[in-house]
Short mmCIF file of C-alpha atoms in Angstrom, two decimals:
data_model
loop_
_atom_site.label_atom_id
_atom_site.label_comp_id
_atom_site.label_asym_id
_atom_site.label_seq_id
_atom_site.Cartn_x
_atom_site.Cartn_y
_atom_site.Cartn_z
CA UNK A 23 0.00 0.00 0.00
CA UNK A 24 1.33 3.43 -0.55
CA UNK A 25 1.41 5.49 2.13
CA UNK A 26 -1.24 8.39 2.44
CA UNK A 27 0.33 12.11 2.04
CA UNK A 28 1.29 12.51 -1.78
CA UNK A 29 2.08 15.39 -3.84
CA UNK A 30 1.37 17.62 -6.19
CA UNK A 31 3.01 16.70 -9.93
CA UNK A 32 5.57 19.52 -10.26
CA UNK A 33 5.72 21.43 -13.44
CA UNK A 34 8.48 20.22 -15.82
CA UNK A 35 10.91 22.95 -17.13
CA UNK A 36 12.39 23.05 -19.86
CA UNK A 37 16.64 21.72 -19.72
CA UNK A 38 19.47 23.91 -20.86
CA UNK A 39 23.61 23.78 -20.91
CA UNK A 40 24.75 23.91 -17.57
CA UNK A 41 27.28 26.75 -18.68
CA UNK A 42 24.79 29.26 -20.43
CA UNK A 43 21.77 30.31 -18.85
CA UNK A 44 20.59 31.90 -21.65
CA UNK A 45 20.04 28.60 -23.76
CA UNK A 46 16.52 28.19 -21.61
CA UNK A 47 15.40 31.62 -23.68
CA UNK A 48 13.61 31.05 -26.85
CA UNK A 49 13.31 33.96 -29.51
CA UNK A 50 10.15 35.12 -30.45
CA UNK A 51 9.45 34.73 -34.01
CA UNK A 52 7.30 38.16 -34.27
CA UNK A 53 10.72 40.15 -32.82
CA UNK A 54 12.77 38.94 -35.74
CA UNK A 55 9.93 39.74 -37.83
CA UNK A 56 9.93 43.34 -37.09
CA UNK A 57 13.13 43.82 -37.15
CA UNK A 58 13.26 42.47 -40.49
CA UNK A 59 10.59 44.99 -41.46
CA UNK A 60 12.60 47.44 -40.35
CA UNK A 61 15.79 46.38 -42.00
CA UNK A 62 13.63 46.47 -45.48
CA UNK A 63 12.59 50.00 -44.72
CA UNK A 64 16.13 51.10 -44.15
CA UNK A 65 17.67 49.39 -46.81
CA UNK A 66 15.57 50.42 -49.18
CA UNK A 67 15.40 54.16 -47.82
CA UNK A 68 19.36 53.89 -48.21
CA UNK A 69 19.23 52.70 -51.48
CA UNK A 70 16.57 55.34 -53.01
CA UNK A 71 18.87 58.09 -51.45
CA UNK A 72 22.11 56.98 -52.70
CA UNK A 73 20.60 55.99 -56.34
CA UNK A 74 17.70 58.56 -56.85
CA UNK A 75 18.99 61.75 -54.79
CA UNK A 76 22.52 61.91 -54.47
CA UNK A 77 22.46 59.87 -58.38
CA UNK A 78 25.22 57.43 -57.47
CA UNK A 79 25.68 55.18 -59.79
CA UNK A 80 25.12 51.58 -58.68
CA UNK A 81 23.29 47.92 -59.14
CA UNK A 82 19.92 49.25 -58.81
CA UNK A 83 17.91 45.78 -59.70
CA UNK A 84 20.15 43.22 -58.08
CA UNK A 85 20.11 45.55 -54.82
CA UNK A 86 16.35 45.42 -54.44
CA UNK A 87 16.27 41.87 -55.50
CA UNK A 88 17.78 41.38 -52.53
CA UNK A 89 15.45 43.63 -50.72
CA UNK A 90 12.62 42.11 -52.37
CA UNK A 91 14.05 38.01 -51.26
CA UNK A 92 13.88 39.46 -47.47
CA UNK A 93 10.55 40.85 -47.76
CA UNK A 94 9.17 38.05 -49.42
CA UNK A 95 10.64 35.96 -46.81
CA UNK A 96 8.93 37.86 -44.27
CA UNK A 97 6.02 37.46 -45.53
CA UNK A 98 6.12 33.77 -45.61
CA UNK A 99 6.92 33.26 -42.28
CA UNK A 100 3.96 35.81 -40.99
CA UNK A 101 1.52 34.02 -42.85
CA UNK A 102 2.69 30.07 -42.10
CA UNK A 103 3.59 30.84 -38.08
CA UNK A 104 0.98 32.69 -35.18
CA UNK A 105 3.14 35.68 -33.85
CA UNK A 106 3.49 34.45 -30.40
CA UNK A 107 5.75 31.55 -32.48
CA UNK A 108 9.01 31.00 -30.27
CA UNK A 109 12.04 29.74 -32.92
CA UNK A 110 14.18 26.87 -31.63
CA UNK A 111 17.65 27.76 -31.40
CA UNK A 112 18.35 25.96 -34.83
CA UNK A 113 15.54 28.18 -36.56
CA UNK A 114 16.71 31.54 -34.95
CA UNK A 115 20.45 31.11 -35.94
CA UNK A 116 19.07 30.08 -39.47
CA UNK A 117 16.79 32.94 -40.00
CA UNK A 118 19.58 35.31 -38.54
CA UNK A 119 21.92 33.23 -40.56
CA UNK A 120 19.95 34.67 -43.89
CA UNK A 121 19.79 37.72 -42.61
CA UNK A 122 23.38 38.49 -42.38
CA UNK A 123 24.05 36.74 -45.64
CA UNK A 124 21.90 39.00 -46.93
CA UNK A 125 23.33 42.36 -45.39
CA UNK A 126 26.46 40.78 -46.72
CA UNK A 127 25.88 40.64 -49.75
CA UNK A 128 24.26 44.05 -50.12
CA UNK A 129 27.34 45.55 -48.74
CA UNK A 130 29.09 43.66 -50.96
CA UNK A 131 27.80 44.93 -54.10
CA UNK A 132 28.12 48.81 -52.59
CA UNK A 133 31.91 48.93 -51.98
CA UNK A 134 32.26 46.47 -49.57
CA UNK A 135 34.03 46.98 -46.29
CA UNK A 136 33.72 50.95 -47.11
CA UNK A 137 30.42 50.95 -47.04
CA UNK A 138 29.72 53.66 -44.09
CA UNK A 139 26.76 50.86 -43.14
CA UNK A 140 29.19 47.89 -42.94
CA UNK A 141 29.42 47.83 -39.36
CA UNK A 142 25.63 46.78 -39.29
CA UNK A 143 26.96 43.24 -39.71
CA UNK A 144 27.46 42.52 -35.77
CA UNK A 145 23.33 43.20 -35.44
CA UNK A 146 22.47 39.44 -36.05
CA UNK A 147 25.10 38.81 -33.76
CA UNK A 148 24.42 40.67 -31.07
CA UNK A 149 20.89 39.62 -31.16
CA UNK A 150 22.27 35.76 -31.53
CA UNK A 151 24.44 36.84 -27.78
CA UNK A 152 21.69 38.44 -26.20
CA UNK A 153 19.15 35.37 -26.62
CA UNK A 154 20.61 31.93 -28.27
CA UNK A 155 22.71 29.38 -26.35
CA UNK A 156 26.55 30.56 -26.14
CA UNK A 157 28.04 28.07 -29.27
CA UNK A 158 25.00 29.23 -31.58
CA UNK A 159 26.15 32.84 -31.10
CA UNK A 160 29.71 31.80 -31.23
CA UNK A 161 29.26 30.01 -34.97
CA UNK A 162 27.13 33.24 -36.04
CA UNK A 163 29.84 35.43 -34.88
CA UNK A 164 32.73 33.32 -37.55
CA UNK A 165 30.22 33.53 -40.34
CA UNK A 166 29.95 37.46 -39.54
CA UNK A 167 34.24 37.82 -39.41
CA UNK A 168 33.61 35.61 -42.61
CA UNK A 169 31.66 37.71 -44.57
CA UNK A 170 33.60 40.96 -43.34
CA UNK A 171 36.75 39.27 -44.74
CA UNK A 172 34.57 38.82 -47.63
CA UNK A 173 33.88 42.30 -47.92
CA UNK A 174 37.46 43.55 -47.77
CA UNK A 175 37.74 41.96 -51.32
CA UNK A 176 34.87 43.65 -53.05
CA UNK A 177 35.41 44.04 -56.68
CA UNK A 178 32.67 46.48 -56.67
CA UNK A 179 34.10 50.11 -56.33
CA UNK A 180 31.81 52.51 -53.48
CA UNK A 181 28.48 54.18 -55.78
CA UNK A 182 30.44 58.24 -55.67
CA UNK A 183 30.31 60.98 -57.68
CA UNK A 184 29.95 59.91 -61.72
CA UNK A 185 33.38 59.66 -62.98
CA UNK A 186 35.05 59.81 -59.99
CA UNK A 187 36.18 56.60 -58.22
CA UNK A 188 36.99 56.49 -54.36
CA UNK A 189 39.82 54.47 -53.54
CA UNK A 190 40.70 53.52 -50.20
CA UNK A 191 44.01 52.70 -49.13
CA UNK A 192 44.79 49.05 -47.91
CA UNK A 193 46.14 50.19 -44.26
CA UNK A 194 42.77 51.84 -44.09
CA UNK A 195 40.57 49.11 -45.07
CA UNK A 196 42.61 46.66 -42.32
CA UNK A 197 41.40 49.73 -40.20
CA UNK A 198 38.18 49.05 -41.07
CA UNK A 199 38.58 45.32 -40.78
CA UNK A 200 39.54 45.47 -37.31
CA UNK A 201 36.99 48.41 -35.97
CA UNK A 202 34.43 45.91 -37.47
CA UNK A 203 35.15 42.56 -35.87
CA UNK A 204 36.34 44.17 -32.32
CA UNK A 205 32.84 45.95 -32.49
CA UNK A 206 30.73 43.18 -33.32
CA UNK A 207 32.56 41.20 -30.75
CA UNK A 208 32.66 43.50 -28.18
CA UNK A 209 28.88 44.43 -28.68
CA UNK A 210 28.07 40.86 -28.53
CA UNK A 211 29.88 40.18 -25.14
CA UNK A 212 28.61 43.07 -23.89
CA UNK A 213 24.72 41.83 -24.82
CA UNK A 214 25.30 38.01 -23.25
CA UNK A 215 26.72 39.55 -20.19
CA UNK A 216 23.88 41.52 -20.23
CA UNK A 217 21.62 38.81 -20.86
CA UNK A 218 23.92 36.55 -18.16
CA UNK A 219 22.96 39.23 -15.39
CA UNK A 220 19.18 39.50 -16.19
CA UNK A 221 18.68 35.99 -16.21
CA UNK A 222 20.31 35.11 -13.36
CA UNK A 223 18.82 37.70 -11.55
CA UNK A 224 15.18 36.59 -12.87
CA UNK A 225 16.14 33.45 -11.25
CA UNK A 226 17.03 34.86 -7.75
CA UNK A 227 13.83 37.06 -7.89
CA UNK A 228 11.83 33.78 -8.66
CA UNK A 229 13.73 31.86 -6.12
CA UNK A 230 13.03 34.62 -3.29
CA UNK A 231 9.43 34.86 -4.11
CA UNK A 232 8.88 30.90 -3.99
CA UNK A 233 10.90 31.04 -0.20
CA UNK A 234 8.32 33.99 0.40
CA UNK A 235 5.12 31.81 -0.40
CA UNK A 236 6.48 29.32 1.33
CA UNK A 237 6.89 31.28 4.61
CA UNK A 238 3.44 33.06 3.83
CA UNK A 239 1.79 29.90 3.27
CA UNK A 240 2.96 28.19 6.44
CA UNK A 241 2.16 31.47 8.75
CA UNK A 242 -1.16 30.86 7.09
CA UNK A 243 -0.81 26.98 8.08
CA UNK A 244 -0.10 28.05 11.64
CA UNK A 245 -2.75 30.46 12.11
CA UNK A 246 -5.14 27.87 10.68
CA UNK A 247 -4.06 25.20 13.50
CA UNK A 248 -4.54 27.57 15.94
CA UNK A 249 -7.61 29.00 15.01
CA UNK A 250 -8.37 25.07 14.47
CA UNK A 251 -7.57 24.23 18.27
CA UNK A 252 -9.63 27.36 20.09
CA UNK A 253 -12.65 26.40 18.28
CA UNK A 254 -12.45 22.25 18.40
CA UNK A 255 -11.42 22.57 22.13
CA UNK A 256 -14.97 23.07 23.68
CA UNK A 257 -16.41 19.73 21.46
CA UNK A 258 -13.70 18.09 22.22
CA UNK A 259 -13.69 18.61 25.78
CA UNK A 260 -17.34 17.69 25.34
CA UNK A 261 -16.22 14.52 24.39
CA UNK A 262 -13.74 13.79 26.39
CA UNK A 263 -16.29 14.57 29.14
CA UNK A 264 -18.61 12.13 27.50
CA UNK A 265 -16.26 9.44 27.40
CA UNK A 266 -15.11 9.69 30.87
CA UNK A 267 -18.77 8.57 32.00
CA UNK A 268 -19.16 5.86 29.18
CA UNK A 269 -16.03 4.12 30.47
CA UNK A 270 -17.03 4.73 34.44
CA UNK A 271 -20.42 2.76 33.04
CA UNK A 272 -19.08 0.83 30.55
CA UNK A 273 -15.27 -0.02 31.68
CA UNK A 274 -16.12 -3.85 33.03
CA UNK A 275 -18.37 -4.57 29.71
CA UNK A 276 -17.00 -7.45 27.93
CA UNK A 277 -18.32 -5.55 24.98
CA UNK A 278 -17.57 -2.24 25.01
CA UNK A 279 -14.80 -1.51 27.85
CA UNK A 280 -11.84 -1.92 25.47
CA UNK A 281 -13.91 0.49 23.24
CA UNK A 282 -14.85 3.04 25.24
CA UNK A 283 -11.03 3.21 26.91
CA UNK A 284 -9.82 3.65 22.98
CA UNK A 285 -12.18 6.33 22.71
CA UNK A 286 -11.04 8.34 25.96
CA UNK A 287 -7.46 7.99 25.30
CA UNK A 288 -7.76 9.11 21.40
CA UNK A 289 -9.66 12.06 22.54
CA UNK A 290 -7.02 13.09 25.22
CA UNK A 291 -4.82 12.28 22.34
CA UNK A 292 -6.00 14.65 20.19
CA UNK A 293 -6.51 17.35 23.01
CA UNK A 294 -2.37 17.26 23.51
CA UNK A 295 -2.21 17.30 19.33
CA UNK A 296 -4.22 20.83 19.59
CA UNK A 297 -2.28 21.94 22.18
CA UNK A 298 0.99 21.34 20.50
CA UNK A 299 -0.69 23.14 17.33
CA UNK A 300 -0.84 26.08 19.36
CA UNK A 301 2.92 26.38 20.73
CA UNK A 302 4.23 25.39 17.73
CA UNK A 303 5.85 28.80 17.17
CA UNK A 304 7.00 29.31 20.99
CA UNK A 305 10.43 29.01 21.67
CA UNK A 306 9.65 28.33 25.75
CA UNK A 307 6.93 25.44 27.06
CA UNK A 308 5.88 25.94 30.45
CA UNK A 309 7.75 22.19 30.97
CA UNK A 310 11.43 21.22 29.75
CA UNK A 311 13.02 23.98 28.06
CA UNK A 312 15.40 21.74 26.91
CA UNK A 313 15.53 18.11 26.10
CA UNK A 314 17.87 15.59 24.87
CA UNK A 315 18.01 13.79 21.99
CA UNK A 316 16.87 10.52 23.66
CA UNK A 317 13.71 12.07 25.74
CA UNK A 318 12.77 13.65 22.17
CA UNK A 319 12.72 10.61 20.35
CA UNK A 320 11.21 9.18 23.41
CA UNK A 321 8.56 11.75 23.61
CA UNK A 322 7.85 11.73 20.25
CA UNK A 323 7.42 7.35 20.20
CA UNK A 324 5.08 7.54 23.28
CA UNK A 325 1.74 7.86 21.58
CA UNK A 326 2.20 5.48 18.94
CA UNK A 327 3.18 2.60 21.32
CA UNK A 328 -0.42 1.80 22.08
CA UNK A 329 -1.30 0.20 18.82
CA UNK A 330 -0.42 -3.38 17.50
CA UNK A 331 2.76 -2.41 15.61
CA UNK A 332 5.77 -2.99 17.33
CA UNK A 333 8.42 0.00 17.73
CA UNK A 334 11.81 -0.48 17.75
CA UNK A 335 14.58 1.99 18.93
CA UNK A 336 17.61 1.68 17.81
CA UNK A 337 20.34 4.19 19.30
CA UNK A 338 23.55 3.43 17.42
CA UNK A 339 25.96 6.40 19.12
CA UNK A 340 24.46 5.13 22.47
CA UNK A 341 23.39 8.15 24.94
CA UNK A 342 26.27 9.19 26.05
CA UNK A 343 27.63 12.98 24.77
CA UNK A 344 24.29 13.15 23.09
CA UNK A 345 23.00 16.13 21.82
CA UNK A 346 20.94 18.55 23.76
CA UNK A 347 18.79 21.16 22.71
CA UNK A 348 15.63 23.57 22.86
CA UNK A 349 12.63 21.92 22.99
CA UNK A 350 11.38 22.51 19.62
CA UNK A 351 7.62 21.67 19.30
CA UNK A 352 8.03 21.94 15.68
CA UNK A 353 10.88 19.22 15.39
CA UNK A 354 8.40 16.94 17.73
CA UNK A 355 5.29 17.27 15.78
CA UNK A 356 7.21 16.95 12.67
CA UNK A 357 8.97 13.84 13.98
CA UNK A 358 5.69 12.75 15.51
CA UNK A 359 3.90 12.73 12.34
CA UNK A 360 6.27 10.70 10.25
CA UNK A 361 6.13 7.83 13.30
CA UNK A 362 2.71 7.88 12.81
CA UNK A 363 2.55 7.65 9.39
CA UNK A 364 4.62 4.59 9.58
CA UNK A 365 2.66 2.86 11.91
CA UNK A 366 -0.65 3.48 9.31
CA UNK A 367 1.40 1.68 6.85
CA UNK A 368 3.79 -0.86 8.74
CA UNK A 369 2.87 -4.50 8.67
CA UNK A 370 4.16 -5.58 12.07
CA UNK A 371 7.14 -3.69 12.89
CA UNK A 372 8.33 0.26 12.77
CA UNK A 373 12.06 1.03 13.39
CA UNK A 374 13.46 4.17 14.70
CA UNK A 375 17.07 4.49 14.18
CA UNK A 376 18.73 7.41 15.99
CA UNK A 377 22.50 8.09 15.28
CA UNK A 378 24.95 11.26 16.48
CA UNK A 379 28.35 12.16 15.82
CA UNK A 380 30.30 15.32 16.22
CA UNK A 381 29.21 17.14 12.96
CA UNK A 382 25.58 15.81 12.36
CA UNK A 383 22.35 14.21 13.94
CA UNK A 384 20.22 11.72 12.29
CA UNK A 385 16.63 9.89 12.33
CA UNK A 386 15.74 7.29 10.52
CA UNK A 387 12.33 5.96 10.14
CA UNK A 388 11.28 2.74 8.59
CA UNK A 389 8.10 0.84 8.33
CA UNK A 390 7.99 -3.14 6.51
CA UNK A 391 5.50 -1.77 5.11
CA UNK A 392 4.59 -1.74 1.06
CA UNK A 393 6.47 1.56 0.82
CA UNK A 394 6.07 4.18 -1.17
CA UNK A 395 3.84 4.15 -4.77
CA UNK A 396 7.03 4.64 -7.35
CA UNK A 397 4.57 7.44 -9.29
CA UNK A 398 4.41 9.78 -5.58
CA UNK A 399 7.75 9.42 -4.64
CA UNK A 400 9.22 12.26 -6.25
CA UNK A 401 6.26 14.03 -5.40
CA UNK A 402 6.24 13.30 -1.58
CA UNK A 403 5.28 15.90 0.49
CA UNK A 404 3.48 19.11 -0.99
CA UNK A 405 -0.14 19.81 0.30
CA UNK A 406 -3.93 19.36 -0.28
CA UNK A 407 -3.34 15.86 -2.19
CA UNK A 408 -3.87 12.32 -0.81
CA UNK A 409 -3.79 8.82 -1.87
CA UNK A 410 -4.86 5.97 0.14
CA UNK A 411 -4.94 2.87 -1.51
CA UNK A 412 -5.94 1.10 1.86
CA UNK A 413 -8.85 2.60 2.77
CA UNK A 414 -10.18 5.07 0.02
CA UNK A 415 -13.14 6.59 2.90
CA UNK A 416 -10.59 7.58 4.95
CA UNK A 417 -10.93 11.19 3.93
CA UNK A 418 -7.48 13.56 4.45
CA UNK A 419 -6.28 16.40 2.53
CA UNK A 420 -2.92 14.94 2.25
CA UNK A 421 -1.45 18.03 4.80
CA UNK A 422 0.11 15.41 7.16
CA UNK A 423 3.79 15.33 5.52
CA UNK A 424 3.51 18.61 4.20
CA UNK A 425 3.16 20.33 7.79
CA UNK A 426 6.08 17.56 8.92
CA UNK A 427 8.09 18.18 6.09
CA UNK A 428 7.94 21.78 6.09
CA UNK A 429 8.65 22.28 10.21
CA UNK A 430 11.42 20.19 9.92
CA UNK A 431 13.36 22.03 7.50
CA UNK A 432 12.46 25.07 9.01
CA UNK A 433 14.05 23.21 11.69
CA UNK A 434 17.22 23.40 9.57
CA UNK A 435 16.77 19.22 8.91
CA UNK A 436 17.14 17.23 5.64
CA UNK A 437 14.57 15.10 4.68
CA UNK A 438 14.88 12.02 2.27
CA UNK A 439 12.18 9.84 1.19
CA UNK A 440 13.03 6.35 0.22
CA UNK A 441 11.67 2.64 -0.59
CA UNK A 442 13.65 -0.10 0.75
CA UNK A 443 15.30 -2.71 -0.93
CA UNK A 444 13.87 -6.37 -2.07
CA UNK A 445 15.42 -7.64 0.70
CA UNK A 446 13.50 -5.06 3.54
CA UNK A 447 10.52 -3.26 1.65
CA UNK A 448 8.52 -0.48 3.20
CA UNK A 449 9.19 3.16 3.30
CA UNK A 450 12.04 4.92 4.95
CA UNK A 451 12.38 8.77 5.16
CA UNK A 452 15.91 10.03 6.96
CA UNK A 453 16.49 13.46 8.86
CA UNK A 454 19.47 14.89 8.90
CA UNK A 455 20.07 18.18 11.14
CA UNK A 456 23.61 20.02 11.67
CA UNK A 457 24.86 18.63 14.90
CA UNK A 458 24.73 22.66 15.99
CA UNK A 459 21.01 22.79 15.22
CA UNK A 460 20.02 20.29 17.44
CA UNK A 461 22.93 20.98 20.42
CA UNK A 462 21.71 24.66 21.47
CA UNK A 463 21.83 24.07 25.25
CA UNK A 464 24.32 26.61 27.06
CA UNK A 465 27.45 24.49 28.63
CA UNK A 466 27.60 25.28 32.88
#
């Protein structure tokens, strides 16, 4: 049988390189889209300037052929993808890809490298840096030095005066060279730094508001408990009342004295539950400030000894130079609630293993029971969800291990939920505290 408190399925993100945290961001097709748009505007605004008002001579057609082949690709991709499209990495470095070959080669065809607009090369790139995984960006950035090499060796002289032909001399055009490569590869560091810094920053902001929620949600919890205990303390007093004179009639009946003495003690039972609800952020009791490791584990066994599984203790440092520290109700309702949900599930036997050194503290619990369902076990924990095969009327909102799991790290412990092997099934779940956590008394 699996055991009762299961979780919430968590939602799957999406993987990325270890290295680049900007391989989890996805570019939007619409953004390359417009930029596109724009790029056609300004090339052809360029173009009608140069050719039409200043009269440069120049290859009018096969310049707005090219214009044309970017528009029309444009087009396409409007019409065949919704604008809300995200582009793989592969797709954005291809489209980007064309649209650098395509600057390229209009540059090419206008004097190459002394083109005043040949520095608009490192655009793709710096839009690859600021969004695509590092080695996308990386290959983008070669085919850009490519095509500026490329453009060093233009045959095609810069559209001048008519006539008149604008040479430029070699040391110059290196000049240009280099300005043009140490921009584009400055600018694109510059953007995936950028990029580096939001992202992980994003991710801090996310991180901090999850901790928030967390804390929000259990201030919630224990306000809940507490309103829960003031207003089920009068019926349950009733009760208790109730049951005191059903077992002073009823204690010698062959049929219902063992009844009626479950009865009383579950109700007292459940009276020191609501009490512990309401303490459970005071750092004093009225009893035992402080406790050691033994009397907690002791303390926290007690109420689960009455039923027909056996509990086993098993103290492997011994007592001796054991810990001892604030009595934390948290840490003893936490505790309390994983013993108990090992005795719902345990066949015959539950063992409690406690261990101590000088760096760490640790609880084991383990039931021979059916363990854990393999489909919950990641899931273990997390609130309002229950499963229980055995008894399917049992009721629950599955907030048992989520209360336990959540006071004892805020207890500063590490929990682990586990199956056993073939050879000893049933669940086990470990806590783990810092040995200074749990060690808090003052030495004399």
């Amino acid at each position: 049988m699996a055991h009762q408190d299961t979780a919430l399925e968590t939602a799957a993100t999406g993987s990325r390189e270890p290295d680049d945290p900007t391989a989890s961001r996805s570019l939007r097709l619409q953004t390359i889209v417009r930029l596109r748009w724009l790029a056609v505007a300004g090339q052809s605004i360029a173009i009608i300037i140069v050719a039409l008002w200043l009269r440069f001579p120049m290859p009018l057609i096969a310049c707005f052929l090219l214009i044309a082949l970017l528009a029309v690709v444009n087009i396409y991709l409007t019409l065949r993808y919704p604008p809300a499209h995200r582009l793989h990495p592969v797709a954005a470095f291809t489209l980007l890809g064309i649209d650098l070959a395509q600057l390229t080669a209009l540059l090419f065809m206008t004097g190459g490298i002394a083109n005043p607009f040949a520095p608009l090369v490192s655009v793709p790139v710096i839009i690859s840096s600021a969004s695509q995984p590092k080695w996308y960006s990386v290959a983008l950035a070669l085919l850009a030095v490519a095509g500026v090499t490329a453009l060093a060796f233009s045959p095609y002289p810069l559209p001048w005066y008519d006539g008149a032909v604008l040479l430029v001399p070699p040391a110059l055009m290196v000049g240009f060279w280099f300005a043009i490569v140490s921009t584009t590869a400055f600018a694109a560091f510059y953007a995936y730094r950028v990029s580096l810094e939001a992202s992980e920053l994003a991710e801090a902001l996310a991180a901090t508001e999850l901790v928030l929620q967390r804390e929000q949600h259990l201030s919630q919890l224990d306000g809940l408990a507490a309103a829960a205990a003031h207003e089920l303390g009068t019926p349950l007093a009733t009760i208790s009342v109730v049951a005191k004179e059903m077992e002073r009639e009823l204690g010698n009946d062959p049929r219902f004295g063992e009844d009626v003495q479950l009865l009383r003690s579950q109700s007292e039972r459940c009276r020191d539950i609501l009490r512990r609800l309401t303490t459970l952020s005071s750092n004093d009791e009225a009893h035992m400030r402080y406790l050691p490791l033994s009397s907690m584990i002791e303390e926290v066994l007690a109420p689960h000894r009455e039923f027909d599984i056996d509990i086993t203790l098993v103290e492997i440092s011994g007592r001796k130079g054991e810990p001892v520290g604030t009595r934390n109700a948290g840490i003893l309702y936490g505790l309390g609630n994983l013993v108990e949900n090992a005795v719902d599930y345990a066949k015959t036997e539950v063992v409690v293993t406690v261990e101590h050194s000088a760096n760490r503290v640790s609880v084991t619990i383990e039931d021979d029971g059916d363990g854990y369902a393999p489909d919950i076990l990641s899931r273990i924990g997390e609130p309002y969800v229950t499963r229980r095969q055995r008894d399917d009327t049992a009721g629950g909102l599955g907030l048992g291990l989520f209360i336990a799991k959540t006071l004892l790290e805020r207890s500063g412990a590490t929990l682990v939920f586990e199956n056993g092997g073939p050879e000893k099934p049933g669940a086990r779940v470990s806590v783990e505290w810092p040995r200074s956590l749990m060690d808090t008394k003052p030495a004399k």
